[in-house]
mmCIF file with all atom_site columns, C-alpha atoms in Angstrom:
data_model
loop_
_atom_site.group_PDB
_atom_site.id
_atom_site.type_symbol
_atom_site.label_atom_id
_atom_site.label_alt_id
_atom_site.label_comp_id
_atom_site.label_asym_id
_atom_site.label_entity_id
_atom_site.label_seq_id
_atom_site.pdbx_PDB_ins_code
_atom_site.Cartn_x
_atom_site.Cartn_y
_atom_site.Cartn_z
_atom_site.occupancy
_atom_site.B_iso_or_equiv
_atom_site.pdbx_formal_charge
_atom_site.auth_seq_id
_atom_site.auth_comp_id
_atom_site.auth_asym_id
_atom_site.auth_atom_id
_atom_site.pdbx_PDB_model_num
ATOM 1   C CA . MET W 1 1   ? 55.484 275.237 128.074 1.00 49.00 ? 1   MET W CA 1
ATOM 2   C CA . ASP W 1 2   ? 53.672 275.512 124.755 1.00 50.00 ? 2   ASP W CA 1
ATOM 3   C CA . VAL W 1 3   ? 52.599 279.117 124.312 1.00 58.00 ? 3   VAL W CA 1
ATOM 4   C CA . GLY W 1 4   ? 50.239 278.348 121.473 1.00 72.00 ? 4   GLY W CA 1
ATOM 5   C CA . LEU W 1 5   ? 52.321 278.636 118.324 1.00 86.00 ? 5   LEU W CA 1
ATOM 6   C CA . GLN W 1 6   ? 49.988 278.215 115.357 1.00 94.00 ? 6   GLN W CA 1
ATOM 7   C CA . LYS W 1 7   ? 49.818 274.710 113.910 1.00 94.00 ? 7   LYS W CA 1
ATOM 8   C CA . ARG W 1 8   ? 48.903 273.455 110.444 1.00 95.00 ? 8   ARG W CA 1
ATOM 9   C CA . ARG W 1 9   ? 48.069 270.048 109.040 1.00 96.00 ? 9   ARG W CA 1
ATOM 10  C CA . LEU W 1 10  ? 51.104 268.535 107.304 1.00 93.00 ? 10  LEU W CA 1
ATOM 11  C CA . GLY W 1 11  ? 49.863 267.387 103.926 1.00 91.00 ? 11  GLY W CA 1
ATOM 12  C CA . ARG W 1 12  ? 47.789 264.221 104.207 1.00 91.00 ? 12  ARG W CA 1
ATOM 13  C CA . THR W 1 13  ? 49.639 262.958 107.277 1.00 90.00 ? 13  THR W CA 1
ATOM 14  C CA . GLY W 1 14  ? 46.997 264.077 109.759 1.00 92.00 ? 14  GLY W CA 1
ATOM 15  C CA . LEU W 1 15  ? 49.789 265.582 111.880 1.00 93.00 ? 15  LEU W CA 1
ATOM 16  C CA . ASP W 1 16  ? 49.394 269.120 113.185 1.00 94.00 ? 16  ASP W CA 1
ATOM 17  C CA . VAL W 1 17  ? 52.834 270.689 113.147 1.00 95.00 ? 17  VAL W CA 1
ATOM 18  C CA . SER W 1 18  ? 54.013 274.142 114.155 1.00 95.00 ? 18  SER W CA 1
ATOM 19  C CA . ILE W 1 19  ? 54.224 276.727 111.390 1.00 94.00 ? 19  ILE W CA 1
ATOM 20  C CA . LEU W 1 20  ? 57.832 277.227 112.454 1.00 92.00 ? 20  LEU W CA 1
ATOM 21  C CA . GLY W 1 21  ? 60.224 274.305 112.546 1.00 92.00 ? 21  GLY W CA 1
ATOM 22  C CA . LEU W 1 22  ? 63.944 273.665 112.793 1.00 90.00 ? 22  LEU W CA 1
ATOM 23  C CA . GLY W 1 23  ? 66.051 272.006 110.126 1.00 86.00 ? 23  GLY W CA 1
ATOM 24  C CA . GLY W 1 24  ? 69.613 272.155 108.892 1.00 68.00 ? 24  GLY W CA 1
ATOM 25  C CA . HIS W 1 25  ? 71.399 270.933 111.971 1.00 62.00 ? 25  HIS W CA 1
ATOM 26  C CA . THR W 1 26  ? 74.800 270.597 110.336 1.00 60.00 ? 26  THR W CA 1
ATOM 27  C CA . TYR W 1 27  ? 76.329 273.857 111.438 1.00 63.00 ? 27  TYR W CA 1
ATOM 28  C CA . PRO W 1 28  ? 79.627 273.403 113.314 1.00 66.00 ? 28  PRO W CA 1
ATOM 29  C CA . ILE W 1 29  ? 79.118 272.199 116.876 1.00 66.00 ? 29  ILE W CA 1
ATOM 30  C CA . GLY W 1 30  ? 81.807 271.866 119.520 1.00 67.00 ? 30  GLY W CA 1
ATOM 31  C CA . ASP W 1 31  ? 84.580 273.823 121.153 1.00 71.00 ? 31  ASP W CA 1
ATOM 32  C CA . GLY W 1 32  ? 87.034 274.128 118.241 1.00 73.00 ? 32  GLY W CA 1
ATOM 33  C CA . ASP W 1 33  ? 87.930 277.201 116.198 1.00 74.00 ? 33  ASP W CA 1
ATOM 34  C CA . GLU W 1 34  ? 85.444 276.281 113.447 1.00 73.00 ? 34  GLU W CA 1
ATOM 35  C CA . ALA W 1 35  ? 82.524 275.859 115.853 1.00 72.00 ? 35  ALA W CA 1
ATOM 36  C CA . PHE W 1 36  ? 80.125 278.618 116.666 1.00 72.00 ? 36  PHE W CA 1
ATOM 37  C CA . ARG W 1 37  ? 77.857 276.732 119.041 1.00 77.00 ? 37  ARG W CA 1
ATOM 38  C CA . THR W 1 38  ? 78.642 274.253 121.786 1.00 81.00 ? 38  THR W CA 1
ATOM 39  C CA . PRO W 1 39  ? 76.394 271.224 122.258 1.00 86.00 ? 39  PRO W CA 1
ATOM 40  C CA . ASP W 1 40  ? 74.883 272.872 125.350 1.00 89.00 ? 40  ASP W CA 1
ATOM 41  C CA . GLU W 1 41  ? 74.172 276.101 123.442 1.00 86.00 ? 41  GLU W CA 1
ATOM 42  C CA . ARG W 1 42  ? 72.535 274.132 120.673 1.00 87.00 ? 42  ARG W CA 1
ATOM 43  C CA . ALA W 1 43  ? 70.416 272.218 123.178 1.00 91.00 ? 43  ALA W CA 1
ATOM 44  C CA . ALA W 1 44  ? 69.387 275.530 124.756 1.00 92.00 ? 44  ALA W CA 1
ATOM 45  C CA . LEU W 1 45  ? 68.222 276.765 121.342 1.00 90.00 ? 45  LEU W CA 1
ATOM 46  C CA . VAL W 1 46  ? 66.190 273.603 120.799 1.00 92.00 ? 46  VAL W CA 1
ATOM 47  C CA . GLY W 1 47  ? 64.778 274.037 124.315 1.00 94.00 ? 47  GLY W CA 1
ATOM 48  C CA . HIS W 1 48  ? 63.689 277.612 123.582 1.00 93.00 ? 48  HIS W CA 1
ATOM 49  C CA . LEU W 1 49  ? 61.965 276.422 120.426 1.00 93.00 ? 49  LEU W CA 1
ATOM 50  C CA . LEU W 1 50  ? 60.164 273.619 122.265 1.00 94.00 ? 50  LEU W CA 1
ATOM 51  C CA . ASP W 1 51  ? 59.086 276.095 124.960 1.00 93.00 ? 51  ASP W CA 1
ATOM 52  C CA . ALA W 1 52  ? 57.745 278.392 122.237 1.00 92.00 ? 52  ALA W CA 1
ATOM 53  C CA . GLY W 1 53  ? 55.584 275.589 120.842 1.00 93.00 ? 53  GLY W CA 1
ATOM 54  C CA . VAL W 1 54  ? 57.755 274.364 117.971 1.00 94.00 ? 54  VAL W CA 1
ATOM 55  C CA . ASN W 1 55  ? 57.011 270.686 117.450 1.00 94.00 ? 55  ASN W CA 1
ATOM 56  C CA . TYR W 1 56  ? 58.496 270.037 113.989 1.00 95.00 ? 56  TYR W CA 1
ATOM 57  C CA . PHE W 1 57  ? 62.155 269.198 113.426 1.00 94.00 ? 57  PHE W CA 1
ATOM 58  C CA . ASP W 1 58  ? 63.571 268.174 110.061 1.00 92.00 ? 58  ASP W CA 1
ATOM 59  C CA . THR W 1 59  ? 66.687 266.069 109.629 1.00 90.00 ? 59  THR W CA 1
ATOM 60  C CA . THR W 1 60  ? 68.399 265.061 106.428 1.00 85.00 ? 60  THR W CA 1
ATOM 61  C CA . TRP W 1 61  ? 71.851 263.617 107.064 1.00 86.00 ? 61  TRP W CA 1
ATOM 62  C CA . MET W 1 62  ? 72.715 261.203 109.878 1.00 89.00 ? 62  MET W CA 1
ATOM 63  C CA . ASN W 1 63  ? 74.834 263.807 111.659 1.00 88.00 ? 63  ASN W CA 1
ATOM 64  C CA . GLU W 1 64  ? 71.745 266.031 111.875 1.00 90.00 ? 64  GLU W CA 1
ATOM 65  C CA . VAL W 1 65  ? 69.840 263.173 113.507 1.00 92.00 ? 65  VAL W CA 1
ATOM 66  C CA . GLU W 1 66  ? 72.709 262.701 115.979 1.00 92.00 ? 66  GLU W CA 1
ATOM 67  C CA . LEU W 1 67  ? 72.842 266.422 116.846 1.00 90.00 ? 67  LEU W CA 1
ATOM 68  C CA . LEU W 1 68  ? 69.101 266.682 117.367 1.00 93.00 ? 68  LEU W CA 1
ATOM 69  C CA . ALA W 1 69  ? 69.014 263.500 119.457 1.00 94.00 ? 69  ALA W CA 1
ATOM 70  C CA . ASP W 1 70  ? 71.879 264.868 121.575 1.00 93.00 ? 70  ASP W CA 1
ATOM 71  C CA . SER W 1 71  ? 69.977 268.117 122.143 1.00 93.00 ? 71  SER W CA 1
ATOM 72  C CA . PHE W 1 72  ? 66.821 266.248 123.156 1.00 95.00 ? 72  PHE W CA 1
ATOM 73  C CA . ARG W 1 73  ? 68.823 264.103 125.600 1.00 96.00 ? 73  ARG W CA 1
ATOM 74  C CA . ARG W 1 74  ? 70.563 267.117 127.144 1.00 95.00 ? 74  ARG W CA 1
ATOM 75  C CA . LEU W 1 75  ? 67.145 268.702 127.656 1.00 95.00 ? 75  LEU W CA 1
ATOM 76  C CA . GLY W 1 76  ? 65.445 265.569 128.882 1.00 94.00 ? 76  GLY W CA 1
ATOM 77  C CA . ALA W 1 77  ? 62.868 266.217 126.159 1.00 87.00 ? 77  ALA W CA 1
ATOM 78  C CA . ASP W 1 78  ? 60.130 263.629 126.135 1.00 72.00 ? 78  ASP W CA 1
ATOM 79  C CA . GLY W 1 79  ? 60.214 262.983 122.419 1.00 70.00 ? 79  GLY W CA 1
ATOM 80  C CA . ASN W 1 80  ? 56.716 264.250 121.585 1.00 80.00 ? 80  ASN W CA 1
ATOM 81  C CA . ALA W 1 81  ? 58.069 266.439 118.803 1.00 91.00 ? 81  ALA W CA 1
ATOM 82  C CA . PHE W 1 82  ? 57.576 265.375 115.208 1.00 93.00 ? 82  PHE W CA 1
ATOM 83  C CA . VAL W 1 83  ? 60.949 264.560 113.697 1.00 93.00 ? 83  VAL W CA 1
ATOM 84  C CA . SER W 1 84  ? 61.204 264.114 109.963 1.00 92.00 ? 84  SER W CA 1
ATOM 85  C CA . LEU W 1 85  ? 63.837 261.498 109.195 1.00 92.00 ? 85  LEU W CA 1
ATOM 86  C CA . GLN W 1 86  ? 65.194 261.337 105.675 1.00 89.00 ? 86  GLN W CA 1
ATOM 87  C CA . TYR W 1 87  ? 67.286 258.985 103.581 1.00 85.00 ? 87  TYR W CA 1
ATOM 88  C CA . VAL W 1 88  ? 68.986 261.331 101.129 1.00 80.00 ? 88  VAL W CA 1
ATOM 89  C CA . ASP W 1 89  ? 69.881 260.094 97.675  1.00 72.00 ? 89  ASP W CA 1
ATOM 90  C CA . GLY W 1 90  ? 67.893 256.983 98.438  1.00 68.00 ? 90  GLY W CA 1
ATOM 91  C CA . VAL W 1 91  ? 66.156 256.551 95.126  1.00 70.00 ? 91  VAL W CA 1
ATOM 92  C CA . SER W 1 92  ? 69.179 257.667 93.111  1.00 74.00 ? 92  SER W CA 1
ATOM 93  C CA . ASP W 1 93  ? 71.203 254.831 94.673  1.00 75.00 ? 93  ASP W CA 1
ATOM 94  C CA . PRO W 1 94  ? 70.668 251.661 92.604  1.00 82.00 ? 94  PRO W CA 1
ATOM 95  C CA . ARG W 1 95  ? 70.878 249.606 95.823  1.00 84.00 ? 95  ARG W CA 1
ATOM 96  C CA . TRP W 1 96  ? 68.345 251.729 97.732  1.00 81.00 ? 96  TRP W CA 1
ATOM 97  C CA . ARG W 1 97  ? 66.000 248.787 98.319  1.00 82.00 ? 97  ARG W CA 1
ATOM 98  C CA . ASP W 1 98  ? 68.790 246.909 100.094 1.00 88.00 ? 98  ASP W CA 1
ATOM 99  C CA . ARG W 1 99  ? 69.732 249.926 102.214 1.00 86.00 ? 99  ARG W CA 1
ATOM 100 C CA . LEU W 1 100 ? 66.376 251.471 103.099 1.00 87.00 ? 100 LEU W CA 1
ATOM 101 C CA . ARG W 1 101 ? 65.526 249.369 106.150 1.00 90.00 ? 101 ARG W CA 1
ATOM 102 C CA . GLY W 1 102 ? 69.016 249.784 107.645 1.00 92.00 ? 102 GLY W CA 1
ATOM 103 C CA . GLU W 1 103 ? 68.966 253.542 107.044 1.00 90.00 ? 103 GLU W CA 1
ATOM 104 C CA . LEU W 1 104 ? 65.623 253.905 108.805 1.00 92.00 ? 104 LEU W CA 1
ATOM 105 C CA . GLU W 1 105 ? 66.566 251.596 111.680 1.00 95.00 ? 105 GLU W CA 1
ATOM 106 C CA . ALA W 1 106 ? 69.857 253.449 112.242 1.00 95.00 ? 106 ALA W CA 1
ATOM 107 C CA . ARG W 1 107 ? 68.035 256.782 112.521 1.00 95.00 ? 107 ARG W CA 1
ATOM 108 C CA . LEU W 1 108 ? 65.412 255.348 114.859 1.00 95.00 ? 108 LEU W CA 1
ATOM 109 C CA . LYS W 1 109 ? 68.124 253.883 117.073 1.00 96.00 ? 109 LYS W CA 1
ATOM 110 C CA . VAL W 1 110 ? 69.906 257.238 117.361 1.00 95.00 ? 110 VAL W CA 1
ATOM 111 C CA . MET W 1 111 ? 66.611 258.986 118.175 1.00 94.00 ? 111 MET W CA 1
ATOM 112 C CA . ARG W 1 112 ? 65.688 256.161 120.602 1.00 93.00 ? 112 ARG W CA 1
ATOM 113 C CA . ARG W 1 113 ? 62.343 255.721 118.911 1.00 92.00 ? 113 ARG W CA 1
ATOM 114 C CA . GLY W 1 114 ? 60.509 252.599 117.878 1.00 91.00 ? 114 GLY W CA 1
ATOM 115 C CA . ARG W 1 115 ? 58.884 254.122 114.833 1.00 90.00 ? 115 ARG W CA 1
ATOM 116 C CA . ALA W 1 116 ? 58.943 257.139 112.565 1.00 89.00 ? 116 ALA W CA 1
ATOM 117 C CA . LYS W 1 117 ? 55.872 259.244 111.948 1.00 89.00 ? 117 LYS W CA 1
ATOM 118 C CA . LEU W 1 118 ? 57.672 261.027 109.113 1.00 90.00 ? 118 LEU W CA 1
ATOM 119 C CA . PHE W 1 119 ? 60.227 259.360 106.865 1.00 90.00 ? 119 PHE W CA 1
ATOM 120 C CA . LEU W 1 120 ? 61.235 260.856 103.541 1.00 86.00 ? 120 LEU W CA 1
ATOM 121 C CA . MET W 1 121 ? 63.149 259.416 100.638 1.00 81.00 ? 121 MET W CA 1
ATOM 122 C CA . GLY W 1 122 ? 65.165 262.254 99.184  1.00 74.00 ? 122 GLY W CA 1
ATOM 123 C CA . VAL W 1 123 ? 66.635 262.616 95.743  1.00 69.00 ? 123 VAL W CA 1
ATOM 124 C CA . GLY W 1 124 ? 69.850 264.555 96.122  1.00 60.00 ? 124 GLY W CA 1
ATOM 125 C CA . ASN W 1 125 ? 71.645 266.666 93.606  1.00 58.00 ? 125 ASN W CA 1
#
């Protein structure tokens, strides 16, 4: 249930995204001593955000894509959210041209999507 969270146009993309988004999904997940959220708790958080009208989720590393995809699956989310997929250190890797397609396809497969509305090439440290 979208309660009308304010949206803004994202650059020149033509996409209207929520002014609040979620990124940084790498915090410890699981049942071990180092974890502070279980997968179900994390999915509940994502669910609350979706219910509040958040439609923008940012991922950087592959494990962030996996965690977000897991949360969406646990929720039965329909996938209408905008997910920013990113290939970090892409352009600083001399073989980035050879790896780019595989990096994008791997992320799309995990998210169970046929295409990406937002894909970023990141330059790391």
